[in-house]
CSV table of C-alpha atoms in Angstrom, one decimal:
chain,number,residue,atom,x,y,z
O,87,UNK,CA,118.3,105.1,-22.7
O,88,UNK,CA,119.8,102.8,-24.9
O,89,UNK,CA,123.1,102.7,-22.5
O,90,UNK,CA,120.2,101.8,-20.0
O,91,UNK,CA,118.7,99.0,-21.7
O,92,UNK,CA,121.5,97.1,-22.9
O,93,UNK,CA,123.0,97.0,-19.5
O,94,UNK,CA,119.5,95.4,-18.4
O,95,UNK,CA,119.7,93.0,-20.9
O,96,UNK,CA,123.2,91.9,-19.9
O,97,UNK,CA,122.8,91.8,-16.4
O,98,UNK,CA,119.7,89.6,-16.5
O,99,UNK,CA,121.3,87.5,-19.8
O,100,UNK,CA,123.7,86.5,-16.7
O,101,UNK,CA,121.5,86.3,-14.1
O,102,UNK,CA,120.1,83.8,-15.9
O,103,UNK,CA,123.5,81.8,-16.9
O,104,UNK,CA,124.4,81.9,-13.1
O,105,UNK,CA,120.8,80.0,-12.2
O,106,UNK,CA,121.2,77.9,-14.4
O,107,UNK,CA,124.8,77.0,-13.9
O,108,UNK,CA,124.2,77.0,-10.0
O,109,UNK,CA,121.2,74.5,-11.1
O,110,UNK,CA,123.1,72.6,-12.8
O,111,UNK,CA,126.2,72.1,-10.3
O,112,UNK,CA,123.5,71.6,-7.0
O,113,UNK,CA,122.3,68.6,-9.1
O,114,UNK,CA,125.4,67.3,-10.2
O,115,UNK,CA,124.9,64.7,-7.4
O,116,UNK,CA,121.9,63.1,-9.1
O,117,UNK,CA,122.9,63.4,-12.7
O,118,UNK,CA,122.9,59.2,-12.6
O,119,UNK,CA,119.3,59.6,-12.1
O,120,UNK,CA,119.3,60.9,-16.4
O,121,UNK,CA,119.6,58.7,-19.2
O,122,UNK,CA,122.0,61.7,-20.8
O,123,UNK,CA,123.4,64.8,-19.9
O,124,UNK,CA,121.1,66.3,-22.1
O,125,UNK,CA,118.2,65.3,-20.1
O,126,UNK,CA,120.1,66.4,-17.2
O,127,UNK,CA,120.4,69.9,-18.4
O,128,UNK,CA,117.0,70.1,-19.6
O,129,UNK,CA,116.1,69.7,-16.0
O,130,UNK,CA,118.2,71.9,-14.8
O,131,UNK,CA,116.9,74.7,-17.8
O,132,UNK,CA,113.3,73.9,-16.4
O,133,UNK,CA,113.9,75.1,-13.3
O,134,UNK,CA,116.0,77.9,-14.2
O,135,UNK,CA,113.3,78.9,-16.6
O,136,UNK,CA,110.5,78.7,-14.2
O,137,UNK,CA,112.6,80.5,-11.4
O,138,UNK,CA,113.5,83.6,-13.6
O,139,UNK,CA,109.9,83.5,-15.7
O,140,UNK,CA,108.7,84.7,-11.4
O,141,UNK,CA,111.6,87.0,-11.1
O,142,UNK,CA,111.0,88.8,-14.4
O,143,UNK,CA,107.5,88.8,-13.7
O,144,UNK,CA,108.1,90.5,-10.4
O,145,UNK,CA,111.3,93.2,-11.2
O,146,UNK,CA,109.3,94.3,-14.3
O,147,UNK,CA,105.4,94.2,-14.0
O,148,UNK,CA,104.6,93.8,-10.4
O,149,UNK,CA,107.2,96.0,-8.2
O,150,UNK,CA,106.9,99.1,-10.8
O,151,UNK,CA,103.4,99.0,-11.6
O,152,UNK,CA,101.8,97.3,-8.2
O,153,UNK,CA,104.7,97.6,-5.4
O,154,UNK,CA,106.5,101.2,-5.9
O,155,UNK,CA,102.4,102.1,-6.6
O,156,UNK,CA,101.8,100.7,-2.7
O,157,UNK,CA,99.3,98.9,-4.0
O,158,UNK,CA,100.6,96.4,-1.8
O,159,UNK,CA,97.7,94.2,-1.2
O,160,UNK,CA,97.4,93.5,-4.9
O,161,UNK,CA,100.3,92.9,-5.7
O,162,UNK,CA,100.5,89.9,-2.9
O,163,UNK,CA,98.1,88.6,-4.8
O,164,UNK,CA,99.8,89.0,-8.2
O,165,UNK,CA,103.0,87.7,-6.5
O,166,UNK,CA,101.5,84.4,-5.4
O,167,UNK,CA,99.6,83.8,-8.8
O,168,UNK,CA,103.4,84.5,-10.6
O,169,UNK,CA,104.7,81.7,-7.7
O,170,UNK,CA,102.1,79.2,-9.0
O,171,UNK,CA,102.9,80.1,-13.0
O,172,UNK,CA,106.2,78.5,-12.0
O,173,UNK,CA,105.6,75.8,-10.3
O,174,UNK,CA,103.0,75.1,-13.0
O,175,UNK,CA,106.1,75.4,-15.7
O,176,UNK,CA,107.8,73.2,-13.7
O,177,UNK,CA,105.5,69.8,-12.7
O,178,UNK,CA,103.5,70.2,-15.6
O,179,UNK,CA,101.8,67.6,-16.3
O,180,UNK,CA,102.6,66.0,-12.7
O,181,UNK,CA,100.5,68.1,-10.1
O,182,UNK,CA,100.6,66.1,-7.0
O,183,UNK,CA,100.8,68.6,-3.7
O,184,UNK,CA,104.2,67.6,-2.4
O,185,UNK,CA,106.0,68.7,-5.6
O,186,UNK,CA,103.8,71.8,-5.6
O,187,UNK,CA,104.9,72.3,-2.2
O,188,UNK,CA,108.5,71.6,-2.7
O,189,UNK,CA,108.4,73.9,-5.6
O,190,UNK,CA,106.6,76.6,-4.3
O,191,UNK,CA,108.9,77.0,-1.2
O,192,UNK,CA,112.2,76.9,-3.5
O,193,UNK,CA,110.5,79.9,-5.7
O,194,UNK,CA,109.5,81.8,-2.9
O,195,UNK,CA,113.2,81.6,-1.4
O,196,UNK,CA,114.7,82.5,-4.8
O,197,UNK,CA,112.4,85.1,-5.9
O,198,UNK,CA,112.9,87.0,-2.4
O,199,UNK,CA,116.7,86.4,-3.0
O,200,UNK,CA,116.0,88.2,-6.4
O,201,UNK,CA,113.8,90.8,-4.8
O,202,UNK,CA,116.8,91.6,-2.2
O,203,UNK,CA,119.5,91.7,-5.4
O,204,UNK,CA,117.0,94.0,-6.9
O,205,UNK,CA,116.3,96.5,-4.6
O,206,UNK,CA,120.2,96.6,-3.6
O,207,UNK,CA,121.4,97.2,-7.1
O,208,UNK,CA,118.8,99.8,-7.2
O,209,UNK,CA,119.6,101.8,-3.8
O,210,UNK,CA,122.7,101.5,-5.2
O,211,UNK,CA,121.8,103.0,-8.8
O,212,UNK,CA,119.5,105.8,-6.5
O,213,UNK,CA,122.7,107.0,-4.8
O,214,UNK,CA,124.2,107.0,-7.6
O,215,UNK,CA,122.0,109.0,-9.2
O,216,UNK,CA,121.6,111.8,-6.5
O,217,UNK,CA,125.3,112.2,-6.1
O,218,UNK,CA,126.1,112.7,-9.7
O,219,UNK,CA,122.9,115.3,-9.6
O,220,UNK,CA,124.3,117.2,-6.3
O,221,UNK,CA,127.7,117.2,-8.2
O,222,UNK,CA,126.2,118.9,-11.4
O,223,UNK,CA,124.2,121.2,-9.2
O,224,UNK,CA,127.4,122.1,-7.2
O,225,UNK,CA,129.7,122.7,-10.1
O,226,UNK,CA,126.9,124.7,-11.1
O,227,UNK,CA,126.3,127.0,-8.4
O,228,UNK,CA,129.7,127.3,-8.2
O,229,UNK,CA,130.3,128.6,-11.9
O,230,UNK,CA,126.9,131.1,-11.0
O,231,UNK,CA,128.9,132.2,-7.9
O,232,UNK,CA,132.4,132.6,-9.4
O,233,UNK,CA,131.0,135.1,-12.2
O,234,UNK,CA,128.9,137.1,-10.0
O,235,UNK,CA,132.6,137.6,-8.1
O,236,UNK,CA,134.1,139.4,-11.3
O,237,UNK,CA,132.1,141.6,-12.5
O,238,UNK,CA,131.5,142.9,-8.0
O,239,UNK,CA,135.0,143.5,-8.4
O,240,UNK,CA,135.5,145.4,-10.9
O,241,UNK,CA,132.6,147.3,-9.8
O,242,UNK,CA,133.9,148.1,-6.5
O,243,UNK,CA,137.1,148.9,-8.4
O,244,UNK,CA,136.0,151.1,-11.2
O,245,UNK,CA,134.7,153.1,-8.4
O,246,UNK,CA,138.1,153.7,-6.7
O,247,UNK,CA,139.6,154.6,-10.5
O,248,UNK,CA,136.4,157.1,-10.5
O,249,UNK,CA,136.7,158.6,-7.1
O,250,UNK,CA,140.4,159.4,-8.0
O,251,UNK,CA,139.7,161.0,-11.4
O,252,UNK,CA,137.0,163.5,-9.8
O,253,UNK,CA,140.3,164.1,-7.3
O,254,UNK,CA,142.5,164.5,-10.6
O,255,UNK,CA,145.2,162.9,-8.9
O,256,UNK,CA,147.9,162.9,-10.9
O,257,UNK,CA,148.4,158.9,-9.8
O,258,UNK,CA,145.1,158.4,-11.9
O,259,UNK,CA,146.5,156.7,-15.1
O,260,UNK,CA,148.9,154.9,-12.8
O,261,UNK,CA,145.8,153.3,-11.2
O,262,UNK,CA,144.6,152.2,-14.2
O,263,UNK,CA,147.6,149.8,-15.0
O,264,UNK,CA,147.7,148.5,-11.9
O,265,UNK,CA,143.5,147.8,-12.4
O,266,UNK,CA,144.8,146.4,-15.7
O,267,UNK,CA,146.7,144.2,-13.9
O,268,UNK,CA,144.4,142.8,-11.1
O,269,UNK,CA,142.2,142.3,-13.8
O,270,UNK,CA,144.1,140.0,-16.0
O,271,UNK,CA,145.4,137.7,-12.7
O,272,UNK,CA,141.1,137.6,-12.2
O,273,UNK,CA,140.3,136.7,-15.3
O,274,UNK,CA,143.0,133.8,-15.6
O,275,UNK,CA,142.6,132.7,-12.0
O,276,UNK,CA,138.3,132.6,-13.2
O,277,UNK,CA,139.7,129.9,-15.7
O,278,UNK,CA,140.7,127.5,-13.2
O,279,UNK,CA,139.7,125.3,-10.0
O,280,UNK,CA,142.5,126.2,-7.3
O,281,UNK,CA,145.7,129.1,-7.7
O,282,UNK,CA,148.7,129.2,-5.7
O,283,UNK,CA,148.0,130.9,-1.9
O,284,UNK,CA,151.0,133.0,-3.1
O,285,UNK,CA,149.9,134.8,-6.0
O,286,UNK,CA,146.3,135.0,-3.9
O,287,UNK,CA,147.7,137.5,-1.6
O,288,UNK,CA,149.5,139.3,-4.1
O,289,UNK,CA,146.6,139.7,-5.9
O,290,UNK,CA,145.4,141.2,-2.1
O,291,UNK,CA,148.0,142.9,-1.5
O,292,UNK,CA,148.1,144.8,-5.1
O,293,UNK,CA,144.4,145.6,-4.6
O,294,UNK,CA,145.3,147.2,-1.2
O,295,UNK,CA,148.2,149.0,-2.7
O,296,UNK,CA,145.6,150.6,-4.9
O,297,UNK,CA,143.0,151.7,-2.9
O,298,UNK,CA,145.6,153.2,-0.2
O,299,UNK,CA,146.7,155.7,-2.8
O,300,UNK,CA,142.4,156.4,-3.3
O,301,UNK,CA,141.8,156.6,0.0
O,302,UNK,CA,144.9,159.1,0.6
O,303,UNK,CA,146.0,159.7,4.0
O,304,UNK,CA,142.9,158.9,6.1
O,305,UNK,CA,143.0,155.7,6.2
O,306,UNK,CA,145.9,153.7,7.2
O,307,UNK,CA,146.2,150.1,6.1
O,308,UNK,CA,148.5,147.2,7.1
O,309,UNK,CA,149.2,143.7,5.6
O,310,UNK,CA,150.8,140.8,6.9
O,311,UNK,CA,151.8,137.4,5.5
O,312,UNK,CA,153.5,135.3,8.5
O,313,UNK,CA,154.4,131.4,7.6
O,314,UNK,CA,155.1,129.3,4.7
O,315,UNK,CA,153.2,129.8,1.7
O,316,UNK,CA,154.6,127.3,-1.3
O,317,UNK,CA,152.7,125.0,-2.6
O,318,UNK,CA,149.6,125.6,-1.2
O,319,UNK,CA,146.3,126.2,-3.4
O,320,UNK,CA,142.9,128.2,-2.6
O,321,UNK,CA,140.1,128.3,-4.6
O,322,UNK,CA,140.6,131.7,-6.9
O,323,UNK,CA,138.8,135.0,-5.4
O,324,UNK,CA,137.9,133.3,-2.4
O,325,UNK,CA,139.4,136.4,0.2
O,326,UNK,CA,139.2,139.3,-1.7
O,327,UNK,CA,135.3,140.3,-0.9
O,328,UNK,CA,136.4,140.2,2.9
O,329,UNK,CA,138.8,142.6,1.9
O,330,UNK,CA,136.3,144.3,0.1
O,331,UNK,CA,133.9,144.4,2.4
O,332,UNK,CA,136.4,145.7,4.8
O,333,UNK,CA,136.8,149.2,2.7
O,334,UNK,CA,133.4,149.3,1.6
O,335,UNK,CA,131.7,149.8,5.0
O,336,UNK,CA,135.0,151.5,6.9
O,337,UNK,CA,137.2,154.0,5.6
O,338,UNK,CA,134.7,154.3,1.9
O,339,UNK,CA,131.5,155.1,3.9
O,340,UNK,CA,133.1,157.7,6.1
O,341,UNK,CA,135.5,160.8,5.9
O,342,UNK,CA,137.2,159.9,9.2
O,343,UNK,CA,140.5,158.8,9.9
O,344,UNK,CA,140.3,154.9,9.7
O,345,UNK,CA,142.1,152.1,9.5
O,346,UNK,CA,142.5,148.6,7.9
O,347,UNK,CA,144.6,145.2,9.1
O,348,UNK,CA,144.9,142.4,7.0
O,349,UNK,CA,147.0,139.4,8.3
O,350,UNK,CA,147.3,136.3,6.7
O,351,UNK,CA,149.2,133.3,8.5
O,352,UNK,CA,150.1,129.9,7.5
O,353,UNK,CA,150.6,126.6,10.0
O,354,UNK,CA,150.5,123.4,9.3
O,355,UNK,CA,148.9,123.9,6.0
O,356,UNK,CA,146.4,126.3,7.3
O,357,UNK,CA,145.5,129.2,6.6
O,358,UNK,CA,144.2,131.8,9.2
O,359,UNK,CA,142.8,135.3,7.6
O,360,UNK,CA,141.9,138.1,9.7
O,361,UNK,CA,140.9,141.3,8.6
O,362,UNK,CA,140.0,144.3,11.5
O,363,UNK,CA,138.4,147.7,9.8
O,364,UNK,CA,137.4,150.6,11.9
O,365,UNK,CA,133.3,151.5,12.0
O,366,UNK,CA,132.3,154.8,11.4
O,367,UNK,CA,130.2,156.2,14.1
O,368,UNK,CA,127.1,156.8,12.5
O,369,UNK,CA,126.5,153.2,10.2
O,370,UNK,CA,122.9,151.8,9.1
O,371,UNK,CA,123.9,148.1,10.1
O,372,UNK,CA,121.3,146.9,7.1
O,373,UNK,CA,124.2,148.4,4.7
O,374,UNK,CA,126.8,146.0,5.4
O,375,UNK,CA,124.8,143.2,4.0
O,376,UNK,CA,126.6,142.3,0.2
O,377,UNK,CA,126.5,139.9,-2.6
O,378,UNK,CA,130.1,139.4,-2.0
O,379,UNK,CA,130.0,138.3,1.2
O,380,UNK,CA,127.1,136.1,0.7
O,381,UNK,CA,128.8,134.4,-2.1
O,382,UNK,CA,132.3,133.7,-0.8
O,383,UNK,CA,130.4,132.3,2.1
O,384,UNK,CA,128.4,130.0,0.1
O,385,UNK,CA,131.5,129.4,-2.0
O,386,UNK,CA,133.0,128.2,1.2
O,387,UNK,CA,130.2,125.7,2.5
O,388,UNK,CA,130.4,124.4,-0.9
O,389,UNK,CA,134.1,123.9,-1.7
O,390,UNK,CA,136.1,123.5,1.9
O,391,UNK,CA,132.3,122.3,3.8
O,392,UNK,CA,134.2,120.5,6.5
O,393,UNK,CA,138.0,122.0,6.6
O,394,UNK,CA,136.4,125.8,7.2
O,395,UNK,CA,135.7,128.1,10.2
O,396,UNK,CA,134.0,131.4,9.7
O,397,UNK,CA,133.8,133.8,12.1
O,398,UNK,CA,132.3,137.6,11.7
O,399,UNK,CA,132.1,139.8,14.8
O,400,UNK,CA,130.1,143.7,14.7
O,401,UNK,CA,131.9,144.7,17.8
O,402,UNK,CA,131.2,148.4,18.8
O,403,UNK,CA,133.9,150.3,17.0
O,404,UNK,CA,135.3,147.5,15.0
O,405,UNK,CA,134.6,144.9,12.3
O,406,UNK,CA,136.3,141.6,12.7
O,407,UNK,CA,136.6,138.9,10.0
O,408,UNK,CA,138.3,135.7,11.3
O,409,UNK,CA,138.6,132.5,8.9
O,410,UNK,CA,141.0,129.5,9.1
O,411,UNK,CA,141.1,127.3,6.1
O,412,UNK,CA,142.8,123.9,5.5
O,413,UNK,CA,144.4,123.8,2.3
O,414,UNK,CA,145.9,121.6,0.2
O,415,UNK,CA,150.3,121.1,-0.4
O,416,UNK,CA,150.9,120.1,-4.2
O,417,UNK,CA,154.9,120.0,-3.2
């Protein structure tokens, strides 16, 4: 507020100094006419005066009280009784009808010269306004959606850890380092904006190294990383709920044999992700609906809106996951 108020002053402390210095240098023509340069300038200060009293007048009482209230009839009115104030300021005592013509034609130019400044600088403060608010609302749908993804995973992945303890595989407490593990790459990644692409789909790849060994021999999966990876940053967590997703509602929800591909390939600075998972026959399509998905595809509209194509097909006996993403070369 205060911030607010002390740049108001010292925008319309100028305002004022340019009238009257514009005032002042329009009539240097006819400063002969004066006795003294101080009589000159107190012209020159009576018409700035009278031309800002009418501008002050209308920016402060009459647009936010009468205009931005569309009481626009009224505050015509108003407008034209603020016009005469002025030229009343001015020609006092001399009211003859040419100078209160002259005068009132010059204060209705300058006060809808004021009226455009004003309306401009506060479109422009508007804007403002509503970008810094989408910004705060982004980076905070963004944080919401980004700890929602942590705690889905290690959901998903306390599950595997479970299923392979009823098993008692023997590979159990060997799972539980390499959990260990994803989990401390999540919760540093969680810390920051972007991560390298690299240590991304390591962090995939290690997750799919762990549920093969859950999933034992019925389900056979298959990753590929095909291009240049260096340098190149993704937002952190941003692929693994496809992946996810791909296990959850293929070789998790069935005891078929099934299968899983996972290809990742860089050109040109972009990325192109596929994933393909077998369907079990039987499959209640209302199932495959989940909060991962929905998030990383919000997450995706909001940080890559315009460098992002998504597509998801339910083909008969297959689920297909198709993304390209352009990202970013810090090299």
């Amino acid at each position: 507020m205060k911030k607010s108020l002390r740049n108001t002053l010292l925008i319309n402390i100028g305002a004022f100094v340019l009238v009257l210095s514009l005032e002042l240098l329009g009539g240097w023509m006819l400063i002969d006419r004066y006795d003294t340069f101080y009589s000159f300038y107190l012209w020159g200060l009576g018409f700035t005066i009278s031309i800002m009293t009418v501008i002050w007048i209308n920016h402060f009482i009459l647009i936010p009280y009468f205009f931005d209230k569309k009481k626009y009839l009224l505050y015509g009115l108003l407008l034209i009784g603020a016009i005469f104030l002025g030229v009343s300021l001015k020609i006092y005592p001399e009211f003859n009808w040419i100078g209160i013509t002259k005068m009132s034609s010059f204060l209705i130019y300058t006060t809808g010269t004021g009226m455009a400044a004003f309306f401009l600088r506060r479109s422009v403060l508007m804007q403002r306004q509503k970008e810094e608010k989408e910004k705060l609302q982004k980076d905070m749908e963004l944080t919401y959606l980004k700890e929602q993804v942590n705690p889905h995973f290690l959901f998903n992945s306390l599950n595997s850890i479970y299923a392979l303890s009823r098993q008692q595989s023997t590979e159990t407490p060997e799972v539980v380092m390499q959990l260990s593990e994803l989990m401390r790459y999540q919760l540093e990644s969680a810390k920051k904006d972007t991560v390298l692409l690299k240590e991304e789909l390591e962090f995939i790849e290690n997750y799919l190294l762990l549920e093969e060994k859950r999933l034992s021999k019925r389900c056979t999966i298959e990753f590929s990383i095909d291009g240049d990876v260096l340098g190149l940053k993704i937002a952190p967590m941003l692929l693994i709920p496809f992946v996810e997703n791909a296990i959850k509602h293929g070789a998790q929800s069935t005891n078929e044999q099934s299968m899983i591909a996972v290809s990742a390939v860089i050109k040109t600075n972009t990325l192109y992700f596929q994933i393909t998972n077998s369907k079990p026959h039987m499959q209640d399509a209302s199932k495959r609906k989940g909060l991962g998905l929905e998030n990383v595809k919000r997450r995706l509209n909001l940080l890559y809106p315009n460098s992002h194509t998504l597509e998801i097909r339910d083909a008969e006996k297959a689920y297909h996951v198709n993304l390209s993403l352009q990202l970013k070369n810090d090299q």
